[in-house]
mmCIF file of C-alpha atoms in Angstrom:
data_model
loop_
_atom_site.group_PDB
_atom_site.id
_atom_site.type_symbol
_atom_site.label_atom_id
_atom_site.label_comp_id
_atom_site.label_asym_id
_atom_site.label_seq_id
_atom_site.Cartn_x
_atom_site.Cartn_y
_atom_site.Cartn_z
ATOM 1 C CA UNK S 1 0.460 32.983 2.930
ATOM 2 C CA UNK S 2 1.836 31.179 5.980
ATOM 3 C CA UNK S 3 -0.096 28.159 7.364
ATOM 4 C CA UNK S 4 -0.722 26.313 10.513
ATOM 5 C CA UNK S 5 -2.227 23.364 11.220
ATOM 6 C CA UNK S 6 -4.946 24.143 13.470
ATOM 7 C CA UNK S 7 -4.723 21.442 15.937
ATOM 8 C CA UNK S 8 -1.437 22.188 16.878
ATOM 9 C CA UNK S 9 -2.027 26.528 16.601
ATOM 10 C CA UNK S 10 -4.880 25.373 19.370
ATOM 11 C CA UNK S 11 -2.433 23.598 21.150
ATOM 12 C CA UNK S 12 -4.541 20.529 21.316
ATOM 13 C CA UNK S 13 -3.056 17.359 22.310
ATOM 14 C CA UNK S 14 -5.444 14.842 22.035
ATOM 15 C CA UNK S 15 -7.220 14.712 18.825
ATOM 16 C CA UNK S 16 -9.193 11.428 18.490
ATOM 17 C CA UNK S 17 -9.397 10.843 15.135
ATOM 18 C CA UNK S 18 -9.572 12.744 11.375
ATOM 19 C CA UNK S 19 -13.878 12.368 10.901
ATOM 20 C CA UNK S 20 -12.982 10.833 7.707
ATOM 21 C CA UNK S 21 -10.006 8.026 8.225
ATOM 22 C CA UNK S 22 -8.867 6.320 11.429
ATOM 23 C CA UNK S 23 -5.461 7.941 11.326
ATOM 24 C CA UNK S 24 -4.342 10.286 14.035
ATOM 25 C CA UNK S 25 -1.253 11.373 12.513
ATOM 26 C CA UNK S 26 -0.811 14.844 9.764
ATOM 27 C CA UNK S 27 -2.106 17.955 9.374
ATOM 28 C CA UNK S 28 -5.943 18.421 10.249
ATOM 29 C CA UNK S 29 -8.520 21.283 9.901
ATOM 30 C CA UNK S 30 -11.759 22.139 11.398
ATOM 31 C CA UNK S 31 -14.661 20.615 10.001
ATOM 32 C CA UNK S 32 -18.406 21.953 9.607
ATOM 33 C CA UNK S 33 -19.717 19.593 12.215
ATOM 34 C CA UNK S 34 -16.529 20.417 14.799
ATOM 35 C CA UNK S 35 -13.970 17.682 14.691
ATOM 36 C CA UNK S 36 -10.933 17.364 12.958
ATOM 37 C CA UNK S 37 -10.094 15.664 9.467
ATOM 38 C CA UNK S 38 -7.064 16.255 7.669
ATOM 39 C CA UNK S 39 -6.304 17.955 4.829
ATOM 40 C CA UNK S 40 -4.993 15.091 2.504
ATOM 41 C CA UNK S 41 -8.354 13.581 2.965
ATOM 42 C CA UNK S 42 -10.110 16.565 2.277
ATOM 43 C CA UNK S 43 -8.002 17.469 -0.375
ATOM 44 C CA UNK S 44 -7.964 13.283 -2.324
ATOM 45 C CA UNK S 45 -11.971 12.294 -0.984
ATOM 46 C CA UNK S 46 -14.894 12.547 -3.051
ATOM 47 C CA UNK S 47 -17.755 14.923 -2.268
ATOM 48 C CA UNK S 48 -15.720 16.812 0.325
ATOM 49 C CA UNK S 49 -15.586 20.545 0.045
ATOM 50 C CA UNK S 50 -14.804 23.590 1.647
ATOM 51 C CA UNK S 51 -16.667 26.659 3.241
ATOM 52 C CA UNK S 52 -14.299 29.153 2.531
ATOM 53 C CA UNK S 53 -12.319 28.076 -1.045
ATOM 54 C CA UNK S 54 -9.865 30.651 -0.604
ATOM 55 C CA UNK S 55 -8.752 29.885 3.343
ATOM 56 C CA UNK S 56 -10.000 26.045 2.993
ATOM 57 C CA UNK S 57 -11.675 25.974 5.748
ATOM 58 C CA UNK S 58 -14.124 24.398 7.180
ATOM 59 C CA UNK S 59 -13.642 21.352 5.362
ATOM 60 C CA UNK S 60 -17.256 20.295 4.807
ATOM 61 C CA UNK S 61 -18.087 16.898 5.678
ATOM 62 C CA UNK S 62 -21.979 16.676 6.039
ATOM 63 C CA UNK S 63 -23.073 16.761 2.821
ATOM 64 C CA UNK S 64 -21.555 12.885 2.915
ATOM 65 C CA UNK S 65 -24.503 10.758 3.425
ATOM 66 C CA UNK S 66 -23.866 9.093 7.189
ATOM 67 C CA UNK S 67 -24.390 5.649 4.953
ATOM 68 C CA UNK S 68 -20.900 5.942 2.588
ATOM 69 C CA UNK S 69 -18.859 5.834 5.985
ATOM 70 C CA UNK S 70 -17.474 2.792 7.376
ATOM 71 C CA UNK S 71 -19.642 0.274 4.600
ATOM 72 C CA UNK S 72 -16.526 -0.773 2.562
ATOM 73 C CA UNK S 73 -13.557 -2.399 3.262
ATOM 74 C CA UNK S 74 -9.949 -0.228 3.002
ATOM 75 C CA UNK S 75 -7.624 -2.689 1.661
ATOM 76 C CA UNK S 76 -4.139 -1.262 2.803
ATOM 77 C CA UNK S 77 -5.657 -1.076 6.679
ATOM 78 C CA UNK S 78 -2.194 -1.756 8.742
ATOM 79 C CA UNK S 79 -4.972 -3.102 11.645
ATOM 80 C CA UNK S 80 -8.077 -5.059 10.617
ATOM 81 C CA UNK S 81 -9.697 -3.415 13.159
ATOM 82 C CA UNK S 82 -9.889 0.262 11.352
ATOM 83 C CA UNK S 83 -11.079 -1.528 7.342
ATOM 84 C CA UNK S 84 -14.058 -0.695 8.002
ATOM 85 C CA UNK S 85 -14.306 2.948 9.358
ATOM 86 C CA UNK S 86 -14.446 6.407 8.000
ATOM 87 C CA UNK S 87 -14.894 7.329 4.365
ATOM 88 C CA UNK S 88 -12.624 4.905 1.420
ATOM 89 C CA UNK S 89 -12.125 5.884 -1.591
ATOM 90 C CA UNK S 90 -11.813 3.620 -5.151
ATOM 91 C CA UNK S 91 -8.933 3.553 -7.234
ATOM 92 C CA UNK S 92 -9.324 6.204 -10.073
ATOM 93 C CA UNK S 93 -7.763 3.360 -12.460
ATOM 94 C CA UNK S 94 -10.474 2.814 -14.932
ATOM 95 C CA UNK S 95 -12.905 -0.109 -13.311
ATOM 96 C CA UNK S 96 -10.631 -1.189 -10.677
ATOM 97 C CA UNK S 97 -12.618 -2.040 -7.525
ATOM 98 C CA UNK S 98 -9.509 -1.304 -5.076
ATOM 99 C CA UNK S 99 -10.544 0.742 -1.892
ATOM 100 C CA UNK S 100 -8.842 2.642 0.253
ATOM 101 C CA UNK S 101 -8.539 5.240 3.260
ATOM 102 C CA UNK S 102 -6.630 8.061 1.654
ATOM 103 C CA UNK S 103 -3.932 8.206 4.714
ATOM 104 C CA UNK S 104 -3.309 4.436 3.644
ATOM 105 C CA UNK S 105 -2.909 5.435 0.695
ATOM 106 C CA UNK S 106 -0.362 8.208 1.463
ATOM 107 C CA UNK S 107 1.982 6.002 3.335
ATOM 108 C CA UNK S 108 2.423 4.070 0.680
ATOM 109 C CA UNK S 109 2.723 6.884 -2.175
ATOM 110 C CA UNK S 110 -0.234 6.014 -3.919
ATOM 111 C CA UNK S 111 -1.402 10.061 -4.237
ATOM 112 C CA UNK S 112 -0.754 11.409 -7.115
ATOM 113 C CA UNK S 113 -1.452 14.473 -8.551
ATOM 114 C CA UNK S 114 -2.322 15.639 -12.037
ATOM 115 C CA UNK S 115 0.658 18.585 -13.559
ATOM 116 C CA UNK S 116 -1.398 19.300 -16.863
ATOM 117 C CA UNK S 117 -2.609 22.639 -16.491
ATOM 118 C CA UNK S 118 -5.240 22.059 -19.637
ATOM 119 C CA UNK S 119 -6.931 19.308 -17.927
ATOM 120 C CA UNK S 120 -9.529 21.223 -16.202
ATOM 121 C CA UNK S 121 -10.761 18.478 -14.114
ATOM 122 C CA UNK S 122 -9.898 17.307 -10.007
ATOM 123 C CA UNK S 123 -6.062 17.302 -9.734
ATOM 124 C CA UNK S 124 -5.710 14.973 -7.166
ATOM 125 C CA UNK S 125 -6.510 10.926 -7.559
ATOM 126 C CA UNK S 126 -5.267 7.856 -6.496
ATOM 127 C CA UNK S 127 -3.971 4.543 -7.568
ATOM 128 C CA UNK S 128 -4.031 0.918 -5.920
ATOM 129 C CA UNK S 129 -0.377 -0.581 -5.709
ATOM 130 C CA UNK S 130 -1.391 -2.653 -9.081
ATOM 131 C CA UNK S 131 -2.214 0.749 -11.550
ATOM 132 C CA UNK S 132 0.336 3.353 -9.352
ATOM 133 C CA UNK S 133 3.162 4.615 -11.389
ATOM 134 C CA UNK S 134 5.849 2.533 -9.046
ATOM 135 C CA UNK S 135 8.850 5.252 -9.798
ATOM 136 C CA UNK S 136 6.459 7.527 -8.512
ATOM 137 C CA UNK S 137 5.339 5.852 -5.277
ATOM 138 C CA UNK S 138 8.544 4.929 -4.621
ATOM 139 C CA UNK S 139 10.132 8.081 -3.367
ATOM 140 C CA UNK S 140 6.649 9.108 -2.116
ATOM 141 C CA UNK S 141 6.332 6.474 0.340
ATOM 142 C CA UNK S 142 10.227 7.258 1.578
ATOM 143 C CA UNK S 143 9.260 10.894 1.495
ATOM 144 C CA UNK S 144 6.445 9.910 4.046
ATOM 145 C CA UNK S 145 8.448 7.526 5.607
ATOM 146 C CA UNK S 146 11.584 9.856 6.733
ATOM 147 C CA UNK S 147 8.123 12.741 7.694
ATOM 148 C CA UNK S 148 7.409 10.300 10.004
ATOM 149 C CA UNK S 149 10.413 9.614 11.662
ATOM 150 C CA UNK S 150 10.794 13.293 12.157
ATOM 151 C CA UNK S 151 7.882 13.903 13.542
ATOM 152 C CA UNK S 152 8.341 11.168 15.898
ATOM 153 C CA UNK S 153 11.776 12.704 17.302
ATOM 154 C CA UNK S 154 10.650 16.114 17.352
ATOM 155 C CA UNK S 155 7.685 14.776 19.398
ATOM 156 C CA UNK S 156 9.679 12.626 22.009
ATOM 157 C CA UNK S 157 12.046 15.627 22.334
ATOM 158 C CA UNK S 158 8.917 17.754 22.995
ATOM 159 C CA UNK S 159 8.197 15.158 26.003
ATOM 160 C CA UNK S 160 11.786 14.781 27.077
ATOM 161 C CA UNK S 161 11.488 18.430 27.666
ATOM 162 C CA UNK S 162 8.378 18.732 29.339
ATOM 163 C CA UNK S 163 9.388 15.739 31.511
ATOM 164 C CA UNK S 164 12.246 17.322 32.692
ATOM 165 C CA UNK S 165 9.889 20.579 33.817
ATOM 166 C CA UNK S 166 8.608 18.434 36.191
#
């Protein structure tokens, strides 16, 4: 099964924010109330589900009480100004109090996700940079890194070429 992400299948340029980080950046779906969240966060957040299981999609984001977003702190924020919005979650390291947006988390490989098919529970959980499995991170965050810088060309070809239309 091919897949899109639906932002860009809409052709819409100026997505604000995912509902449940303050990252602009990665692939986003619709959500149940009509914005945009990505999938990562979707896929990594707790109490987030999906309307259709099969298509994942809507990603289902009102069943989140109002309260658990923007009341703790994300402590990998690159800007101050963005700890304290959307949803964070807690490192899944025992009782480690670490919190994080799950796009922070990404850039810095701290996703991980579980291969043992006889462990029936979530597959996807997170580390802080003190519990991650560093050989692991490691070529995660480059992984993101070089995504990045991709996108980034591909996008200010995209405007080179539209600029030149005019």
């Amino acid at each position: 099964m091919t897949w899109f992400c639906e932002p860009c299948v809409a052709n819409v340029d100026n997505i604000q924010q995912c509902e449940l980080c303050p990252n602009k950046e990665g692939v986003m779906k619709c959500t149940d109330s009509g914005k945009w969240a990505h999938m990562v966060c979707a896929l990594y957040s707790e109490g987030i589900g999906f309307g259709d299981t099969t298509r994942l999609e809507p990603i289902i984001t009102t069943d989140i009480p109002p309260s658990k977003f923007g009341y703790k702190k994300c402590d990998l924020c690159e800007d101050e100004r963005f700890a304290y919005s959307g949803l964070v979650m807690e490192c899944d390291a025992g009782l480690c109090k670490s919190k994080f947006h799950i796009t922070c988390a990404r850039k810095l490989g701290f996703l991980m996700e579980n291969t043992n098919e006889d462990v029936k529970t979530n597959p996807f959980f997170t580390h802080c940079k003190v519990h991650v499995d560093k050989d692991i991170a490691r070529p995660k965050k480059k992984a993101y890194r070089l995504l990045m810088e991709h996108l980034k060309a591909s996008s200010n070809e995209k405007l080179d070429e539209q600029s030149s239309l005019l």
